[in-house]
Amino acid sequence: MSVQIAFDKVKGRQQALSLSNNLKITLALEYASKDFKIAVNEELEGPQLINGDNLRLIDTDAILRYILNDFEGQRSDEYHYALSSLESLFQKNDIPEQHVEACVSKSLDNYLLSLEEPLSATRLITFANTYALRPELVQKKFSELPKKITDALQACKKLSPRSSEDFKR
Amino acid sequence: MSELLEKFKPLSVDQPASLSREQEAVAAQWKSIVLKGNLANDLDELNLRLRDNAFILASTQPTDTDVEVFEVALPLIKELTFSTKDIKATYGKYRHILRWIDYLQRLLSLPESEQLKINYDLELPHEVI
């Protein structure tokens, strides 16, 4: 199967949203089976997957699920939490720090319990959303990450614009 | 399960026996958008999907996905049509969502008071695709 995929290059978005979107796409590329031919479309701005005239996806959770062919767990508590409590924060401004940290801690304590392979699409989505909000807390819990996740994070770093903090360093 | 989904289940609407990988992905996309509370930002995309397909999963009959998205789309479109100063433009912009809402609210026998009142006499400009 041959598809085109585009990263999130939309300017002015919340950094956590761009990071989460691009991380899900790099994870999809890492975990895609070899028979899946994926070409990166550099011209499109928003995150997208296009499969001919049949399919266009703009949601990176669905893109990851489609490439992994894993649609399980969409009614699980973990998935509901990952979307309605974590991912919904990406769209909002001025959320108190303590609230974000409490949501991330809840994810780490209750859902992101293990990153042992094989990883489901649901778990990768929980990981990407939690990591995008507080990478340092995820790294603190998981001193060693699976190689595919490490590679996806590396690829993602090359895409994401550097923050002012990076320049200071 | 939502109240509307409970209402939908016993209706004699033929559900596809199984979904293709593409249909599963589209269903996952709209479930994700609804769960994130992001549908208001993606109404244009929903309208586009319904321009090209009678129902969200490109099925011949509505599915659970249609009902789940409808439940969130209905109040959003109601709000848009109530608050707009240019009703023709709003109808024109979301004409495919309106057609889909019109069908589903009848199918689900929503009480009149909860339905979106659609003005069928409004003359809309031709759609430029």
PDB file of C-alpha atoms in Angstrom:
ATOM      1  CA  MET A   1       0.000   0.000   0.000  1.00  0.00           C
ATOM      2  CA  SER A   2       1.291   3.459  -0.852  1.00  0.00           C
ATOM      3  CA  VAL A   3       0.334   6.638   1.009  1.00  0.00           C
ATOM      4  CA  GLN A   4       1.488  10.219   1.409  1.00  0.00           C
ATOM      5  CA  ILE A   5       1.975  11.728   4.800  1.00  0.00           C
ATOM      6  CA  ALA A   6       2.580  15.317   5.909  1.00  0.00           C
ATOM      7  CA  PHE A   7       3.916  16.674   9.178  1.00  0.00           C
ATOM      8  CA  ASP A   8       2.374  19.470  11.208  1.00  0.00           C
ATOM      9  CA  LYS A   9       4.079  22.650  10.039  1.00  0.00           C
ATOM     10  CA  VAL A  10       1.254  25.001  10.917  1.00  0.00           C
ATOM     11  CA  LYS A  11       2.679  28.198  12.367  1.00  0.00           C
ATOM     12  CA  GLY A  12       1.396  29.763  15.563  1.00  0.00           C
ATOM     13  CA  ARG A  13       0.132  26.547  17.067  1.00  0.00           C
ATOM     14  CA  GLN A  14       0.660  25.502  20.653  1.00  0.00           C
ATOM     15  CA  GLN A  15       4.034  23.780  20.792  1.00  0.00           C
ATOM     16  CA  ALA A  16       2.594  20.761  22.616  1.00  0.00           C
ATOM     17  CA  LEU A  17       0.052  20.245  19.836  1.00  0.00           C
ATOM     18  CA  SER A  18       2.692  20.347  17.082  1.00  0.00           C
ATOM     19  CA  LEU A  19       5.004  18.074  19.064  1.00  0.00           C
ATOM     20  CA  SER A  20       2.261  15.557  19.760  1.00  0.00           C
ATOM     21  CA  ASN A  21       1.094  15.557  16.122  1.00  0.00           C
ATOM     22  CA  ASN A  22       4.590  15.176  14.724  1.00  0.00           C
ATOM     23  CA  LEU A  23       5.538  12.556  17.288  1.00  0.00           C
ATOM     24  CA  LYS A  24       2.535  10.447  16.305  1.00  0.00           C
ATOM     25  CA  ILE A  25       3.581  10.707  12.670  1.00  0.00           C
ATOM     26  CA  THR A  26       7.216   9.788  13.354  1.00  0.00           C
ATOM     27  CA  LEU A  27       5.972   6.896  15.524  1.00  0.00           C
ATOM     28  CA  ALA A  28       3.726   5.788  12.659  1.00  0.00           C
ATOM     29  CA  LEU A  29       6.738   5.838  10.322  1.00  0.00           C
ATOM     30  CA  GLU A  30       8.812   3.814  12.809  1.00  0.00           C
ATOM     31  CA  TYR A  31       6.129   1.238  13.477  1.00  0.00           C
ATOM     32  CA  ALA A  32       4.799   0.927   9.901  1.00  0.00           C
ATOM     33  CA  SER A  33       5.113  -2.506   8.377  1.00  0.00           C
ATOM     34  CA  LYS A  34       7.587  -2.835   5.508  1.00  0.00           C
ATOM     35  CA  ASP A  35       4.886  -3.448   2.882  1.00  0.00           C
ATOM     36  CA  PHE A  36       3.550   0.047   3.587  1.00  0.00           C
ATOM     37  CA  LYS A  37       5.157   2.574   1.259  1.00  0.00           C
ATOM     38  CA  ILE A  38       5.015   6.009   2.823  1.00  0.00           C
ATOM     39  CA  ALA A  39       6.146   9.143   1.024  1.00  0.00           C
ATOM     40  CA  VAL A  40       6.510  12.369   2.971  1.00  0.00           C
ATOM     41  CA  ASN A  41       4.729  15.286   1.307  1.00  0.00           C
ATOM     42  CA  GLU A  42       6.724  18.426   2.079  1.00  0.00           C
ATOM     43  CA  GLU A  43       4.245  20.805   0.481  1.00  0.00           C
ATOM     44  CA  LEU A  44       1.269  20.297   2.753  1.00  0.00           C
ATOM     45  CA  GLU A  45       1.179  22.397   5.913  1.00  0.00           C
ATOM     46  CA  GLY A  46      -1.129  20.539   8.242  1.00  0.00           C
ATOM     47  CA  PRO A  47      -0.771  16.962   9.415  1.00  0.00           C
ATOM     48  CA  GLN A  48      -2.361  14.685   6.865  1.00  0.00           C
ATOM     49  CA  LEU A  49      -2.418  11.232   5.364  1.00  0.00           C
ATOM     50  CA  ILE A  50      -3.598  10.782   1.812  1.00  0.00           C
ATOM     51  CA  ASN A  51      -4.282   7.462   0.156  1.00  0.00           C
ATOM     52  CA  GLY A  52      -5.243   8.314  -3.424  1.00  0.00           C
ATOM     53  CA  ASP A  53      -8.782   9.600  -3.793  1.00  0.00           C
ATOM     54  CA  ASN A  54     -10.085   7.138  -1.214  1.00  0.00           C
ATOM     55  CA  LEU A  55      -8.856   8.481   2.031  1.00  0.00           C
ATOM     56  CA  ARG A  56      -7.718  11.713   3.632  1.00  0.00           C
ATOM     57  CA  LEU A  57      -7.055  11.836   7.345  1.00  0.00           C
ATOM     58  CA  ILE A  58      -6.277  15.035   9.235  1.00  0.00           C
ATOM     59  CA  ASP A  59      -6.249  13.592  12.727  1.00  0.00           C
ATOM     60  CA  THR A  60      -2.897  12.172  13.822  1.00  0.00           C
ATOM     61  CA  ASP A  61      -4.470   9.668  16.242  1.00  0.00           C
ATOM     62  CA  ALA A  62      -6.357   8.180  13.303  1.00  0.00           C
ATOM     63  CA  ILE A  63      -3.245   8.343  11.079  1.00  0.00           C
ATOM     64  CA  LEU A  64      -1.273   6.342  13.646  1.00  0.00           C
ATOM     65  CA  ARG A  65      -4.081   3.814  14.028  1.00  0.00           C
ATOM     66  CA  TYR A  66      -4.449   3.436  10.255  1.00  0.00           C
ATOM     67  CA  ILE A  67      -0.747   2.811   9.637  1.00  0.00           C
ATOM     68  CA  LEU A  68      -0.496   0.364  12.535  1.00  0.00           C
ATOM     69  CA  ASN A  69      -3.857  -1.149  11.524  1.00  0.00           C
ATOM     70  CA  ASP A  70      -4.757  -1.090  15.216  1.00  0.00           C
ATOM     71  CA  PHE A  71      -8.233   0.143  16.061  1.00  0.00           C
ATOM     72  CA  GLU A  72      -8.494  -1.589  19.425  1.00  0.00           C
ATOM     73  CA  GLY A  73      -8.971   0.197  22.719  1.00  0.00           C
ATOM     74  CA  GLN A  74     -10.951   3.174  21.477  1.00  0.00           C
ATOM     75  CA  ARG A  75     -13.517   2.661  24.213  1.00  0.00           C
ATOM     76  CA  SER A  76     -10.914   2.140  26.945  1.00  0.00           C
ATOM     77  CA  ASP A  77     -10.474   4.494  29.902  1.00  0.00           C
ATOM     78  CA  GLU A  78      -6.869   5.022  28.821  1.00  0.00           C
ATOM     79  CA  TYR A  79      -7.860   6.285  25.383  1.00  0.00           C
ATOM     80  CA  HIS A  80     -10.614   8.509  26.736  1.00  0.00           C
ATOM     81  CA  TYR A  81      -8.169  10.015  29.202  1.00  0.00           C
ATOM     82  CA  ALA A  82      -5.470  10.487  26.570  1.00  0.00           C
ATOM     83  CA  LEU A  83      -7.865  12.439  24.362  1.00  0.00           C
ATOM     84  CA  SER A  84     -10.405  14.163  26.551  1.00  0.00           C
ATOM     85  CA  SER A  85      -8.044  15.054  29.418  1.00  0.00           C
ATOM     86  CA  LEU A  86      -4.585  15.339  27.833  1.00  0.00           C
ATOM     87  CA  GLU A  87      -5.033  16.187  24.172  1.00  0.00           C
ATOM     88  CA  SER A  88      -7.831  18.638  24.875  1.00  0.00           C
ATOM     89  CA  LEU A  89      -5.295  20.721  26.852  1.00  0.00           C
ATOM     90  CA  PHE A  90      -3.317  21.426  23.677  1.00  0.00           C
ATOM     91  CA  GLN A  91      -6.024  23.709  22.364  1.00  0.00           C
ATOM     92  CA  LYS A  92      -6.395  25.797  25.471  1.00  0.00           C
ATOM     93  CA  ASN A  93      -4.394  28.778  26.607  1.00  0.00           C
ATOM     94  CA  ASP A  94      -3.645  29.808  30.162  1.00  0.00           C
ATOM     95  CA  ILE A  95      -4.081  26.440  31.810  1.00  0.00           C
ATOM     96  CA  PRO A  96      -2.567  26.528  35.301  1.00  0.00           C
ATOM     97  CA  GLU A  97       0.751  24.676  35.496  1.00  0.00           C
ATOM     98  CA  GLN A  98      -0.510  22.637  38.430  1.00  0.00           C
ATOM     99  CA  HIS A  99      -3.450  21.357  36.409  1.00  0.00           C
ATOM    100  CA  VAL A 100      -1.203  20.243  33.538  1.00  0.00           C
ATOM    101  CA  GLU A 101       1.177  18.524  35.949  1.00  0.00           C
ATOM    102  CA  ALA A 102      -1.697  16.806  37.746  1.00  0.00           C
ATOM    103  CA  CYS A 103      -3.061  15.497  34.414  1.00  0.00           C
ATOM    104  CA  VAL A 104       0.389  14.257  33.350  1.00  0.00           C
ATOM    105  CA  SER A 105       0.979  12.607  36.732  1.00  0.00           C
ATOM    106  CA  LYS A 106      -2.376  10.861  36.515  1.00  0.00           C
ATOM    107  CA  SER A 107      -1.456   9.578  33.071  1.00  0.00           C
ATOM    108  CA  LEU A 108       1.918   8.287  34.311  1.00  0.00           C
ATOM    109  CA  ASP A 109       0.453   6.722  37.446  1.00  0.00           C
ATOM    110  CA  ASN A 110      -2.657   5.141  35.957  1.00  0.00           C
ATOM    111  CA  TYR A 111      -2.188   4.564  32.228  1.00  0.00           C
ATOM    112  CA  LEU A 112       1.368   4.901  30.983  1.00  0.00           C
ATOM    113  CA  LEU A 113       2.470   2.081  33.251  1.00  0.00           C
ATOM    114  CA  SER A 114       4.737   0.295  30.807  1.00  0.00           C
ATOM    115  CA  LEU A 115       6.343   0.826  27.411  1.00  0.00           C
ATOM    116  CA  GLU A 116       7.107  -2.783  26.797  1.00  0.00           C
ATOM    117  CA  GLU A 117       6.915  -3.961  23.197  1.00  0.00           C
ATOM    118  CA  PRO A 118       4.669  -4.775  21.423  1.00  0.00           C
ATOM    119  CA  LEU A 119       3.013  -1.411  21.935  1.00  0.00           C
ATOM    120  CA  SER A 120      -0.581  -0.749  20.943  1.00  0.00           C
ATOM    121  CA  ALA A 121      -1.694   2.364  19.068  1.00  0.00           C
ATOM    122  CA  THR A 122      -3.605   3.410  22.191  1.00  0.00           C
ATOM    123  CA  ARG A 123      -0.451   3.244  24.322  1.00  0.00           C
ATOM    124  CA  LEU A 124       1.590   5.166  21.730  1.00  0.00           C
ATOM    125  CA  ILE A 125      -1.071   7.895  21.654  1.00  0.00           C
ATOM    126  CA  THR A 126      -1.044   8.104  25.467  1.00  0.00           C
ATOM    127  CA  PHE A 127       2.756   8.295  25.348  1.00  0.00           C
ATOM    128  CA  ALA A 128       2.811  11.046  22.695  1.00  0.00           C
ATOM    129  CA  ASN A 129       0.227  13.191  24.483  1.00  0.00           C
ATOM    130  CA  THR A 130       1.867  12.807  27.885  1.00  0.00           C
ATOM    131  CA  TYR A 131       5.345  13.443  26.466  1.00  0.00           C
ATOM    132  CA  ALA A 132       4.217  16.524  24.558  1.00  0.00           C
ATOM    133  CA  LEU A 133       2.915  18.098  27.753  1.00  0.00           C
ATOM    134  CA  ARG A 134       5.813  17.279  30.099  1.00  0.00           C
ATOM    135  CA  PRO A 135       8.731  15.446  28.425  1.00  0.00           C
ATOM    136  CA  GLU A 136      10.898  15.682  31.527  1.00  0.00           C
ATOM    137  CA  LEU A 137       8.367  13.787  33.672  1.00  0.00           C
ATOM    138  CA  VAL A 138       8.096  11.000  31.088  1.00  0.00           C
ATOM    139  CA  GLN A 139      11.887  10.758  30.808  1.00  0.00           C
ATOM    140  CA  LYS A 140      12.149  10.638  34.589  1.00  0.00           C
ATOM    141  CA  LYS A 141       9.801   7.670  34.753  1.00  0.00           C
ATOM    142  CA  PHE A 142      11.258   5.811  31.761  1.00  0.00           C
ATOM    143  CA  SER A 143      15.023   6.093  31.873  1.00  0.00           C
ATOM    144  CA  GLU A 144      15.215   3.754  28.894  1.00  0.00           C
ATOM    145  CA  LEU A 145      12.777   3.948  26.007  1.00  0.00           C
ATOM    146  CA  PRO A 146      12.239   1.381  23.247  1.00  0.00           C
ATOM    147  CA  LYS A 147      14.544   2.025  20.270  1.00  0.00           C
ATOM    148  CA  LYS A 148      11.683   2.867  17.903  1.00  0.00           C
ATOM    149  CA  ILE A 149      10.379   5.511  20.294  1.00  0.00           C
ATOM    150  CA  THR A 150      13.876   6.959  20.751  1.00  0.00           C
ATOM    151  CA  ASP A 151      14.296   7.117  16.975  1.00  0.00           C
ATOM    152  CA  ALA A 152      10.865   8.720  16.564  1.00  0.00           C
ATOM    153  CA  LEU A 153      11.753  11.355  19.172  1.00  0.00           C
ATOM    154  CA  GLN A 154      15.030  12.096  17.406  1.00  0.00           C
ATOM    155  CA  ALA A 155      13.258  12.490  14.064  1.00  0.00           C
ATOM    156  CA  CYS A 156      10.673  14.684  15.714  1.00  0.00           C
ATOM    157  CA  LYS A 157      13.264  17.004  17.239  1.00  0.00           C
ATOM    158  CA  LYS A 158      14.555  17.797  13.765  1.00  0.00           C
ATOM    159  CA  LEU A 159      11.071  18.932  12.748  1.00  0.00           C
ATOM    160  CA  SER A 160      10.050  20.997  15.724  1.00  0.00           C
ATOM    161  CA  PRO A 161      11.037  24.639  15.842  1.00  0.00           C
ATOM    162  CA  ARG A 162      13.453  25.428  18.629  1.00  0.00           C
ATOM    163  CA  SER A 163      12.047  27.314  21.580  1.00  0.00           C
ATOM    164  CA  SER A 164      13.608  30.420  23.086  1.00  0.00           C
ATOM    165  CA  GLU A 165      14.863  28.181  25.904  1.00  0.00           C
ATOM    166  CA  ASP A 166      16.947  26.276  23.366  1.00  0.00           C
ATOM    167  CA  PHE A 167      18.531  29.483  22.152  1.00  0.00           C
ATOM    168  CA  LYS A 168      19.456  30.488  25.688  1.00  0.00           C
ATOM    169  CA  ARG A 169      21.381  27.230  26.035  1.00  0.00           C
TER     170      ARG A 169
ATOM    171  CA  MET B   1     -23.697   4.678  25.510  1.00  0.00           C
ATOM    172  CA  SER B   2     -25.323   7.988  24.724  1.00  0.00           C
ATOM    173  CA  GLU B   3     -29.085   8.416  24.698  1.00  0.00           C
ATOM    174  CA  LEU B   4     -29.133   8.960  20.940  1.00  0.00           C
ATOM    175  CA  LEU B   5     -27.013   5.905  20.268  1.00  0.00           C
ATOM    176  CA  GLU B   6     -29.440   3.870  22.387  1.00  0.00           C
ATOM    177  CA  LYS B   7     -32.254   5.246  20.273  1.00  0.00           C
ATOM    178  CA  PHE B   8     -30.386   4.424  17.071  1.00  0.00           C
ATOM    179  CA  LYS B   9     -29.439   0.823  17.886  1.00  0.00           C
ATOM    180  CA  PRO B  10     -32.935  -0.720  17.716  1.00  0.00           C
ATOM    181  CA  LEU B  11     -33.828   1.059  14.462  1.00  0.00           C
ATOM    182  CA  SER B  12     -33.901  -1.223  11.463  1.00  0.00           C
ATOM    183  CA  VAL B  13     -30.895   0.409   9.856  1.00  0.00           C
ATOM    184  CA  ASP B  14     -28.567  -2.059   8.155  1.00  0.00           C
ATOM    185  CA  GLN B  15     -25.112  -1.662   9.658  1.00  0.00           C
ATOM    186  CA  PRO B  16     -22.136  -2.814   7.594  1.00  0.00           C
ATOM    187  CA  ALA B  17     -21.136  -6.320   8.741  1.00  0.00           C
ATOM    188  CA  SER B  18     -17.553  -5.190   9.007  1.00  0.00           C
ATOM    189  CA  LEU B  19     -15.646  -2.008   8.281  1.00  0.00           C
ATOM    190  CA  SER B  20     -12.741  -1.709   5.872  1.00  0.00           C
ATOM    191  CA  ARG B  21      -9.418  -0.438   7.193  1.00  0.00           C
ATOM    192  CA  GLU B  22     -10.195   2.964   5.623  1.00  0.00           C
ATOM    193  CA  GLN B  23     -13.639   3.118   7.241  1.00  0.00           C
ATOM    194  CA  GLU B  24     -12.115   2.150  10.601  1.00  0.00           C
ATOM    195  CA  ALA B  25      -9.619   4.992  10.210  1.00  0.00           C
ATOM    196  CA  VAL B  26     -12.312   7.531   9.344  1.00  0.00           C
ATOM    197  CA  ALA B  27     -14.420   6.348  12.299  1.00  0.00           C
ATOM    198  CA  ALA B  28     -11.343   6.674  14.565  1.00  0.00           C
ATOM    199  CA  GLN B  29     -10.708  10.173  13.238  1.00  0.00           C
ATOM    200  CA  TRP B  30     -14.176  11.483  14.048  1.00  0.00           C
ATOM    201  CA  LYS B  31     -14.276   9.719  17.406  1.00  0.00           C
ATOM    202  CA  SER B  32     -10.968  11.375  18.247  1.00  0.00           C
ATOM    203  CA  ILE B  33     -12.156  14.822  17.134  1.00  0.00           C
ATOM    204  CA  VAL B  34     -15.308  14.495  19.242  1.00  0.00           C
ATOM    205  CA  LEU B  35     -13.434  13.234  22.311  1.00  0.00           C
ATOM    206  CA  LYS B  36     -10.960  16.113  22.117  1.00  0.00           C
ATOM    207  CA  GLY B  37     -13.827  18.590  21.982  1.00  0.00           C
ATOM    208  CA  ASN B  38     -12.516  19.818  18.658  1.00  0.00           C
ATOM    209  CA  LEU B  39     -15.495  19.425  16.350  1.00  0.00           C
ATOM    210  CA  ALA B  40     -16.192  23.169  16.176  1.00  0.00           C
ATOM    211  CA  ASN B  41     -12.771  23.620  14.534  1.00  0.00           C
ATOM    212  CA  ASP B  42     -13.349  20.786  12.085  1.00  0.00           C
ATOM    213  CA  LEU B  43     -16.830  21.583  10.772  1.00  0.00           C
ATOM    214  CA  ASP B  44     -15.390  22.486   7.364  1.00  0.00           C
ATOM    215  CA  GLU B  45     -13.762  19.063   7.164  1.00  0.00           C
ATOM    216  CA  LEU B  46     -17.019  17.380   8.203  1.00  0.00           C
ATOM    217  CA  ASN B  47     -18.909  19.327   5.551  1.00  0.00           C
ATOM    218  CA  LEU B  48     -16.352  18.238   2.959  1.00  0.00           C
ATOM    219  CA  ARG B  49     -16.669  14.613   4.010  1.00  0.00           C
ATOM    220  CA  LEU B  50     -20.459  14.846   3.716  1.00  0.00           C
ATOM    221  CA  ARG B  51     -20.194  16.595   0.371  1.00  0.00           C
ATOM    222  CA  ASP B  52     -18.536  13.522  -1.069  1.00  0.00           C
ATOM    223  CA  ASN B  53     -20.416  10.897   0.943  1.00  0.00           C
ATOM    224  CA  ALA B  54     -23.986  10.521   2.158  1.00  0.00           C
ATOM    225  CA  PHE B  55     -22.687   9.394   5.548  1.00  0.00           C
ATOM    226  CA  ILE B  56     -19.367   9.739   7.349  1.00  0.00           C
ATOM    227  CA  LEU B  57     -18.098   6.229   6.660  1.00  0.00           C
ATOM    228  CA  ALA B  58     -19.142   6.376   3.000  1.00  0.00           C
ATOM    229  CA  SER B  59     -21.786   3.750   3.821  1.00  0.00           C
ATOM    230  CA  THR B  60     -25.252   3.575   2.343  1.00  0.00           C
ATOM    231  CA  GLN B  61     -26.857   3.847   5.778  1.00  0.00           C
ATOM    232  CA  PRO B  62     -25.882   5.885   8.836  1.00  0.00           C
ATOM    233  CA  THR B  63     -23.613   4.192  11.364  1.00  0.00           C
ATOM    234  CA  ASP B  64     -22.816   4.669  15.052  1.00  0.00           C
ATOM    235  CA  THR B  65     -20.140   7.163  13.970  1.00  0.00           C
ATOM    236  CA  ASP B  66     -22.784   9.367  12.321  1.00  0.00           C
ATOM    237  CA  VAL B  67     -24.885   9.345  15.486  1.00  0.00           C
ATOM    238  CA  GLU B  68     -21.934  10.082  17.783  1.00  0.00           C
ATOM    239  CA  VAL B  69     -20.803  13.013  15.640  1.00  0.00           C
ATOM    240  CA  PHE B  70     -24.387  14.207  15.079  1.00  0.00           C
ATOM    241  CA  GLU B  71     -24.908  14.486  18.832  1.00  0.00           C
ATOM    242  CA  VAL B  72     -22.116  17.076  19.054  1.00  0.00           C
ATOM    243  CA  ALA B  73     -22.633  18.694  15.657  1.00  0.00           C
ATOM    244  CA  LEU B  74     -26.337  19.474  16.198  1.00  0.00           C
ATOM    245  CA  PRO B  75     -25.900  22.051  19.006  1.00  0.00           C
ATOM    246  CA  LEU B  76     -22.905  23.572  17.198  1.00  0.00           C
ATOM    247  CA  ILE B  77     -24.838  24.086  13.983  1.00  0.00           C
ATOM    248  CA  LYS B  78     -27.888  25.323  15.897  1.00  0.00           C
ATOM    249  CA  GLU B  79     -25.695  27.916  17.579  1.00  0.00           C
ATOM    250  CA  LEU B  80     -24.172  28.929  14.264  1.00  0.00           C
ATOM    251  CA  THR B  81     -27.503  29.358  12.539  1.00  0.00           C
ATOM    252  CA  PHE B  82     -29.021  31.246  15.494  1.00  0.00           C
ATOM    253  CA  SER B  83     -26.146  33.649  15.874  1.00  0.00           C
ATOM    254  CA  THR B  84     -25.296  34.355  12.253  1.00  0.00           C
ATOM    255  CA  LYS B  85     -26.119  37.649  10.606  1.00  0.00           C
ATOM    256  CA  ASP B  86     -25.859  36.025   7.201  1.00  0.00           C
ATOM    257  CA  ILE B  87     -28.005  32.910   7.293  1.00  0.00           C
ATOM    258  CA  LYS B  88     -27.571  32.288   3.562  1.00  0.00           C
ATOM    259  CA  ALA B  89     -23.797  32.209   3.911  1.00  0.00           C
ATOM    260  CA  THR B  90     -23.987  29.814   6.865  1.00  0.00           C
ATOM    261  CA  TYR B  91     -26.432  27.537   5.044  1.00  0.00           C
ATOM    262  CA  GLY B  92     -24.236  27.680   1.972  1.00  0.00           C
ATOM    263  CA  LYS B  93     -21.059  26.932   3.872  1.00  0.00           C
ATOM    264  CA  TYR B  94     -22.475  23.970   5.789  1.00  0.00           C
ATOM    265  CA  ARG B  95     -25.118  22.757   3.354  1.00  0.00           C
ATOM    266  CA  HIS B  96     -23.953  19.140   3.447  1.00  0.00           C
ATOM    267  CA  ILE B  97     -23.959  19.029   7.249  1.00  0.00           C
ATOM    268  CA  LEU B  98     -27.472  20.524   7.210  1.00  0.00           C
ATOM    269  CA  ARG B  99     -28.705  17.832   4.813  1.00  0.00           C
ATOM    270  CA  TRP B 100     -27.175  15.140   7.041  1.00  0.00           C
ATOM    271  CA  ILE B 101     -28.595  16.692  10.244  1.00  0.00           C
ATOM    272  CA  ASP B 102     -32.019  16.955   8.621  1.00  0.00           C
ATOM    273  CA  TYR B 103     -31.973  13.254   7.778  1.00  0.00           C
ATOM    274  CA  LEU B 104     -30.668  12.092  11.162  1.00  0.00           C
ATOM    275  CA  GLN B 105     -32.955  14.193  13.335  1.00  0.00           C
ATOM    276  CA  ARG B 106     -35.929  12.704  11.547  1.00  0.00           C
ATOM    277  CA  LEU B 107     -34.544   9.169  11.656  1.00  0.00           C
ATOM    278  CA  LEU B 108     -33.906   9.477  15.381  1.00  0.00           C
ATOM    279  CA  SER B 109     -37.354  11.066  15.897  1.00  0.00           C
ATOM    280  CA  LEU B 110     -35.979  13.986  17.848  1.00  0.00           C
ATOM    281  CA  PRO B 111     -38.727  16.024  19.518  1.00  0.00           C
ATOM    282  CA  GLU B 112     -39.593  19.152  17.512  1.00  0.00           C
ATOM    283  CA  SER B 113     -38.221  21.351  20.264  1.00  0.00           C
ATOM    284  CA  GLU B 114     -34.774  19.745  19.927  1.00  0.00           C
ATOM    285  CA  GLN B 115     -34.638  19.731  16.153  1.00  0.00           C
ATOM    286  CA  LEU B 116     -32.813  22.221  14.023  1.00  0.00           C
ATOM    287  CA  LYS B 117     -35.460  24.187  12.161  1.00  0.00           C
ATOM    288  CA  ILE B 118     -34.325  24.215   8.576  1.00  0.00           C
ATOM    289  CA  ASN B 119     -35.558  26.814   6.158  1.00  0.00           C
ATOM    290  CA  TYR B 120     -36.116  24.879   2.945  1.00  0.00           C
ATOM    291  CA  ASP B 121     -37.168  27.975   1.020  1.00  0.00           C
ATOM    292  CA  LEU B 122     -33.816  29.670   1.263  1.00  0.00           C
ATOM    293  CA  GLU B 123     -32.238  30.018  -2.142  1.00  0.00           C
ATOM    294  CA  LEU B 124     -28.585  29.150  -1.917  1.00  0.00           C
ATOM    295  CA  PRO B 125     -25.892  30.121  -4.361  1.00  0.00           C
ATOM    296  CA  HIS B 126     -24.458  27.275  -6.422  1.00  0.00           C
ATOM    297  CA  GLU B 127     -21.621  25.502  -4.751  1.00  0.00           C
ATOM    298  CA  VAL B 128     -18.239  26.055  -6.318  1.00  0.00           C
ATOM    299  CA  ILE B 129     -16.107  22.932  -5.989  1.00  0.00           C
TER     300      ILE B 129
END
